[in-house]
Amino acid sequence: MLLPSLVFLSAFTYWPILRSFYFSFHDVMLGSDKIYFLGWENYERVLSDALFWKSFRNTAFYTLITIPAAIVCALLLAVALDTKIRGVALYRSAFFYPVMIPSVAAGMVWVFLYAPGYGPINAMMETLGLPKLEWLYSSDWALPAIMVMSIWKYSGYFMLILLAALQMVPRDLYEAARLDGVSGWHQLIHITVPLISPTIYFVVIIGVLHSYQIFDYVFVMTQGGPADATNVLTLYIYQNAFQYQDIGFASTVANMLLLFIGGLIAVIASTLGRRVHYLGR
């Protein structure tokens, strides 16, 4: 029963990982049959490459800001929509709708919103008396602009998962807390968050994995510019593999990214994972 799935995973996941690991120790050019063994030379080249470290910092900064902000927004939305108000289904659909928009289409929409001359965001800022910004054309604002777009895109997805978890929280706990005079904020901190902590932990892991795979937004909106201010590791891998046709070096960067993500997930599991509260335990 599992064999078809295992064959698919082996062909399109496990084999490419092993192949990438093999290529990382060789000089391999795209479309060439010639392969030359280099040993650890590609890894030494990666560690001494300034653009790699800049892409790494951009990706880490993107993750550090985007994922916590998206989870907080999603949690607040889930709590607000976990009520019996008129039109709640419409509100839930509206906040989840950005998730359904294809990434390329969403990126193009936000390129229009951020347009310096005619974009609605700059028009609104001008109405409020604020200075216009270049957004995607500024080294200081391009990455934050992409982060805002990503928070908008991620929040609805996280909200749906957290909303499902909130529906499992016993309502009598909130009733008892209200009778004891516990405020809504303290109910959120001391009841809601601990009881849905397994789901929050899951959302954090999924968010970290998604953030280190970001490619489409950056590719559509900035192409890594200006001056590599928005270059991230996945785009850096793409550039080396398909623009510079250096498959060996791109495979090395991909392996470094895989090792880093694995280490980061292990750190999250050993810290945040131990603070997860499971019902009945």
Short mmCIF file of C-alpha atoms in Angstrom, two decimals:
data_model
loop_
_atom_site.label_atom_id
_atom_site.label_comp_id
_atom_site.label_asym_id
_atom_site.label_seq_id
_atom_site.Cartn_x
_atom_site.Cartn_y
_atom_site.Cartn_z
CA MET A 1 0.00 0.00 0.00
CA LEU A 2 2.85 2.37 0.78
CA LEU A 3 5.06 1.31 -2.10
CA PRO A 4 3.77 3.86 -4.70
CA SER A 5 4.37 6.73 -2.27
CA LEU A 6 7.79 5.39 -1.33
CA VAL A 7 8.75 5.09 -5.00
CA PHE A 8 7.62 8.68 -5.61
CA LEU A 9 9.53 9.99 -2.57
CA SER A 10 12.63 8.03 -3.52
CA ALA A 11 12.60 9.33 -7.08
CA PHE A 12 11.85 12.98 -6.36
CA THR A 13 13.15 13.56 -2.81
CA TYR A 14 15.68 11.05 -1.50
CA TRP A 15 17.59 10.47 -4.75
CA PRO A 16 17.98 14.22 -5.51
CA ILE A 17 19.30 14.76 -1.96
CA LEU A 18 21.90 12.01 -2.41
CA ARG A 19 22.74 13.29 -5.88
CA SER A 20 23.17 16.82 -4.56
CA PHE A 21 25.48 15.53 -1.82
CA TYR A 22 27.56 13.73 -4.46
CA PHE A 23 27.72 16.79 -6.74
CA SER A 24 28.87 19.01 -3.87
CA PHE A 25 32.25 17.29 -3.92
CA HIS A 26 32.68 17.69 -7.67
CA ASP A 27 33.01 20.31 -10.38
CA VAL A 28 29.78 19.84 -12.34
CA MET A 29 28.51 22.24 -15.00
CA LEU A 30 24.90 22.24 -16.19
CA GLY A 31 24.50 20.18 -19.37
CA SER A 32 28.05 18.79 -19.25
CA ASP A 33 28.91 15.11 -18.87
CA LYS A 34 32.34 15.89 -17.42
CA ILE A 35 32.66 15.64 -13.63
CA TYR A 36 35.85 16.42 -11.72
CA PHE A 37 36.40 15.52 -8.10
CA LEU A 38 37.21 18.55 -5.90
CA GLY A 39 36.96 17.19 -2.37
CA TRP A 40 36.05 19.90 0.13
CA GLU A 41 36.93 22.76 -2.22
CA ASN A 42 33.30 23.75 -2.87
CA TYR A 43 32.57 23.93 0.86
CA GLU A 44 35.65 26.08 1.45
CA ARG A 45 34.53 28.32 -1.40
CA VAL A 46 31.06 28.69 0.11
CA LEU A 47 32.39 29.61 3.55
CA SER A 48 34.61 32.31 2.04
CA ASP A 49 31.92 33.73 -0.27
CA ALA A 50 30.62 37.11 0.96
CA LEU A 51 27.43 36.84 -1.10
CA PHE A 52 26.58 33.52 0.55
CA TRP A 53 26.83 35.08 4.00
CA LYS A 54 24.77 38.07 2.90
CA SER A 55 22.08 35.76 1.55
CA PHE A 56 22.24 33.77 4.77
CA ARG A 57 21.78 36.91 6.90
CA ASN A 58 18.88 38.06 4.72
CA THR A 59 17.17 34.68 5.07
CA ALA A 60 17.74 34.53 8.83
CA PHE A 61 16.45 38.08 9.31
CA TYR A 62 13.42 37.30 7.16
CA THR A 63 12.64 34.23 9.29
CA LEU A 64 13.28 35.96 12.62
CA ILE A 65 10.76 38.72 11.87
CA THR A 66 8.22 37.15 9.54
CA ILE A 67 7.37 33.91 11.36
CA PRO A 68 6.78 35.33 14.89
CA ALA A 69 4.79 38.26 13.45
CA ALA A 70 2.67 35.96 11.27
CA ILE A 71 2.00 33.57 14.16
CA VAL A 72 0.99 36.41 16.51
CA CYS A 73 -1.33 37.88 13.87
CA ALA A 74 -2.76 34.43 13.15
CA LEU A 75 -3.36 33.74 16.85
CA LEU A 76 -5.16 37.05 17.37
CA LEU A 77 -7.27 36.46 14.27
CA ALA A 78 -8.09 32.90 15.35
CA VAL A 79 -9.17 34.05 18.82
CA ALA A 80 -11.26 36.86 17.34
CA LEU A 81 -12.95 34.51 14.87
CA ASP A 82 -13.53 31.74 17.41
CA THR A 83 -16.76 33.43 18.42
CA LYS A 84 -20.41 33.29 17.41
CA ILE A 85 -20.70 36.56 15.55
CA ARG A 86 -22.77 37.32 12.48
CA GLY A 87 -20.91 36.56 9.27
CA VAL A 88 -18.04 34.72 10.99
CA ALA A 89 -17.74 32.30 8.05
CA LEU A 90 -17.32 35.25 5.68
CA TYR A 91 -14.59 36.75 7.88
CA ARG A 92 -12.76 33.45 8.08
CA SER A 93 -12.88 33.06 4.31
CA ALA A 94 -11.70 36.64 3.78
CA PHE A 95 -8.64 36.23 6.02
CA PHE A 96 -7.82 32.84 4.49
CA TYR A 97 -8.22 34.09 0.92
CA PRO A 98 -4.59 35.35 0.52
CA VAL A 99 -3.39 31.77 1.01
CA MET A 100 -5.35 30.69 -2.07
CA ILE A 101 -3.80 33.32 -4.33
CA PRO A 102 -0.89 31.87 -6.39
CA SER A 103 2.44 33.19 -5.12
CA VAL A 104 3.42 34.73 -8.47
CA ALA A 105 0.08 36.52 -8.77
CA ALA A 106 0.31 37.75 -5.18
CA GLY A 107 3.83 39.01 -5.83
CA MET A 108 2.72 40.94 -8.90
CA VAL A 109 -0.16 42.50 -6.94
CA TRP A 110 2.21 43.71 -4.26
CA VAL A 111 4.63 45.05 -6.88
CA PHE A 112 1.75 47.26 -8.00
CA LEU A 113 0.90 48.22 -4.42
CA TYR A 114 4.52 49.19 -3.74
CA ALA A 115 5.01 51.08 -7.03
CA PRO A 116 6.77 54.37 -6.16
CA GLY A 117 4.89 56.60 -8.63
CA TYR A 118 1.32 55.33 -8.72
CA GLY A 119 1.17 52.65 -6.02
CA PRO A 120 -1.75 52.82 -3.54
CA ILE A 121 0.56 52.49 -0.52
CA ASN A 122 2.58 55.59 -1.43
CA ALA A 123 -0.64 57.42 -2.32
CA MET A 124 -2.01 56.66 1.13
CA MET A 125 1.25 57.76 2.77
CA GLU A 126 1.13 61.03 0.84
CA THR A 127 -2.45 61.59 2.02
CA LEU A 128 -1.29 61.10 5.61
CA GLY A 129 1.54 63.56 5.14
CA LEU A 130 4.25 60.89 5.21
CA PRO A 131 7.16 60.82 2.76
CA LYS A 132 6.95 58.47 -0.19
CA LEU A 133 9.32 55.50 -0.24
CA GLU A 134 10.93 53.60 -3.06
CA TRP A 135 10.08 50.30 -1.32
CA LEU A 136 11.29 47.56 -3.69
CA TYR A 137 13.95 49.86 -5.18
CA SER A 138 15.54 50.74 -1.84
CA SER A 139 18.21 48.61 -0.19
CA ASP A 140 16.80 49.54 3.22
CA TRP A 141 13.11 48.88 2.51
CA ALA A 142 13.02 46.09 -0.10
CA LEU A 143 13.39 43.18 2.34
CA PRO A 144 10.95 44.63 4.92
CA ALA A 145 8.46 45.17 2.07
CA ILE A 146 8.69 41.48 1.13
CA MET A 147 8.34 40.54 4.79
CA VAL A 148 5.10 42.51 5.10
CA MET A 149 3.75 40.72 2.04
CA SER A 150 4.78 37.34 3.49
CA ILE A 151 3.09 38.05 6.83
CA TRP A 152 -0.08 38.89 4.91
CA LYS A 153 0.23 35.60 2.99
CA TYR A 154 1.17 33.32 5.91
CA SER A 155 -1.23 34.64 8.56
CA GLY A 156 -4.37 33.16 7.02
CA TYR A 157 -2.79 29.70 6.73
CA PHE A 158 -1.59 29.74 10.33
CA MET A 159 -4.94 31.17 11.45
CA LEU A 160 -6.83 28.20 10.02
CA ILE A 161 -4.61 25.70 11.85
CA LEU A 162 -4.82 27.59 15.16
CA LEU A 163 -8.57 28.06 14.77
CA ALA A 164 -9.00 24.29 14.50
CA ALA A 165 -6.99 23.88 17.71
CA LEU A 166 -9.06 26.52 19.53
CA GLN A 167 -12.23 24.58 18.78
CA MET A 168 -10.84 21.71 20.88
CA VAL A 169 -10.28 23.80 24.02
CA PRO A 170 -12.96 23.01 26.66
CA ARG A 171 -15.30 26.01 27.04
CA ASP A 172 -15.91 25.36 30.74
CA LEU A 173 -12.34 26.50 31.45
CA TYR A 174 -13.16 29.97 30.13
CA GLU A 175 -16.43 30.05 32.07
CA ALA A 176 -14.63 29.17 35.30
CA ALA A 177 -11.99 31.83 34.58
CA ARG A 178 -14.64 34.49 33.97
CA LEU A 179 -16.37 33.59 37.24
CA ASP A 180 -13.05 34.09 39.02
CA GLY A 181 -12.66 37.50 37.41
CA VAL A 182 -9.83 36.57 35.03
CA SER A 183 -9.48 39.09 32.20
CA GLY A 184 -9.56 38.13 28.54
CA TRP A 185 -5.83 38.80 28.13
CA HIS A 186 -4.93 36.52 31.05
CA GLN A 187 -7.27 33.85 29.67
CA LEU A 188 -5.36 34.01 26.40
CA ILE A 189 -1.94 33.76 28.08
CA HIS A 190 -2.72 31.21 30.81
CA ILE A 191 -5.43 29.06 29.21
CA THR A 192 -5.51 29.37 25.44
CA VAL A 193 -1.80 29.41 24.65
CA PRO A 194 -0.82 26.48 26.94
CA LEU A 195 -3.68 24.29 25.69
CA ILE A 196 -2.93 24.90 22.01
CA SER A 197 0.84 24.88 22.47
CA PRO A 198 1.25 21.62 20.46
CA THR A 199 -0.39 23.35 17.50
CA ILE A 200 1.69 26.50 18.00
CA TYR A 201 4.80 24.32 18.06
CA PHE A 202 3.69 22.67 14.80
CA VAL A 203 3.04 26.08 13.22
CA VAL A 204 6.50 27.30 14.26
CA ILE A 205 8.16 24.29 12.62
CA ILE A 206 6.12 24.65 9.44
CA GLY A 207 6.76 28.41 9.37
CA VAL A 208 10.53 27.98 9.72
CA LEU A 209 10.59 25.39 6.94
CA HIS A 210 8.55 27.64 4.66
CA SER A 211 10.63 30.72 5.40
CA TYR A 212 13.90 29.05 4.44
CA GLN A 213 12.32 27.92 1.16
CA ILE A 214 11.21 31.42 0.13
CA PHE A 215 11.94 31.95 -3.53
CA ASP A 216 8.92 32.94 -5.59
CA TYR A 217 8.18 36.24 -3.82
CA VAL A 218 11.77 37.42 -4.11
CA PHE A 219 12.13 36.23 -7.69
CA VAL A 220 8.96 37.99 -8.83
CA MET A 221 9.28 41.19 -6.80
CA THR A 222 12.99 42.06 -6.72
CA GLN A 223 15.15 39.36 -8.39
CA GLY A 224 17.34 39.59 -5.28
CA GLY A 225 18.03 43.31 -5.67
CA PRO A 226 18.71 46.07 -5.22
CA ALA A 227 22.41 45.35 -4.59
CA ASP A 228 21.52 41.85 -3.30
CA ALA A 229 19.56 43.40 -0.43
CA THR A 230 16.84 40.74 -0.86
CA ASN A 231 18.99 37.87 -2.07
CA VAL A 232 18.09 34.76 -0.07
CA LEU A 233 19.66 31.32 -0.01
CA THR A 234 17.16 29.65 -2.35
CA LEU A 235 17.57 32.41 -4.92
CA TYR A 236 21.35 32.17 -4.50
CA ILE A 237 21.14 28.43 -5.22
CA TYR A 238 19.02 29.12 -8.31
CA GLN A 239 21.46 31.75 -9.58
CA ASN A 240 24.46 29.45 -9.27
CA ALA A 241 22.68 26.43 -10.73
CA PHE A 242 20.78 27.92 -13.68
CA GLN A 243 22.34 31.33 -14.37
CA TYR A 244 26.00 30.49 -13.74
CA GLN A 245 25.40 26.76 -14.51
CA ASP A 246 27.63 25.69 -11.61
CA ILE A 247 25.72 22.67 -10.33
CA GLY A 248 28.50 21.57 -7.97
CA PHE A 249 28.62 24.87 -6.10
CA ALA A 250 24.81 25.18 -6.05
CA SER A 251 24.57 21.67 -4.59
CA THR A 252 27.04 22.65 -1.90
CA VAL A 253 24.96 25.67 -0.90
CA ALA A 254 21.82 23.49 -0.91
CA ASN A 255 23.51 21.00 1.42
CA MET A 256 24.61 23.79 3.73
CA LEU A 257 21.03 25.04 3.81
CA LEU A 258 19.73 21.55 4.56
CA LEU A 259 22.21 21.08 7.41
CA PHE A 260 21.38 24.47 8.88
CA ILE A 261 17.63 23.87 8.76
CA GLY A 262 18.10 20.48 10.38
CA GLY A 263 20.17 22.04 13.16
CA LEU A 264 17.69 24.86 13.65
CA ILE A 265 14.76 22.43 13.90
CA ALA A 266 16.75 20.41 16.46
CA VAL A 267 17.33 23.56 18.54
CA ILE A 268 13.63 24.47 18.37
CA ALA A 269 12.65 20.93 19.35
CA SER A 270 15.02 20.93 22.34
CA THR A 271 13.85 24.33 23.60
CA LEU A 272 10.32 25.19 22.51
CA GLY A 273 9.37 21.52 22.17
CA ARG A 274 9.97 20.91 25.88
CA ARG A 275 7.54 23.69 26.81
CA VAL A 276 4.66 22.14 24.89
CA HIS A 277 1.72 21.17 27.10
CA TYR A 278 -0.19 18.09 26.03
CA LEU A 279 -3.64 17.40 27.42
CA GLY A 280 -3.61 14.47 29.80
CA ARG A 281 0.14 14.69 30.45
#
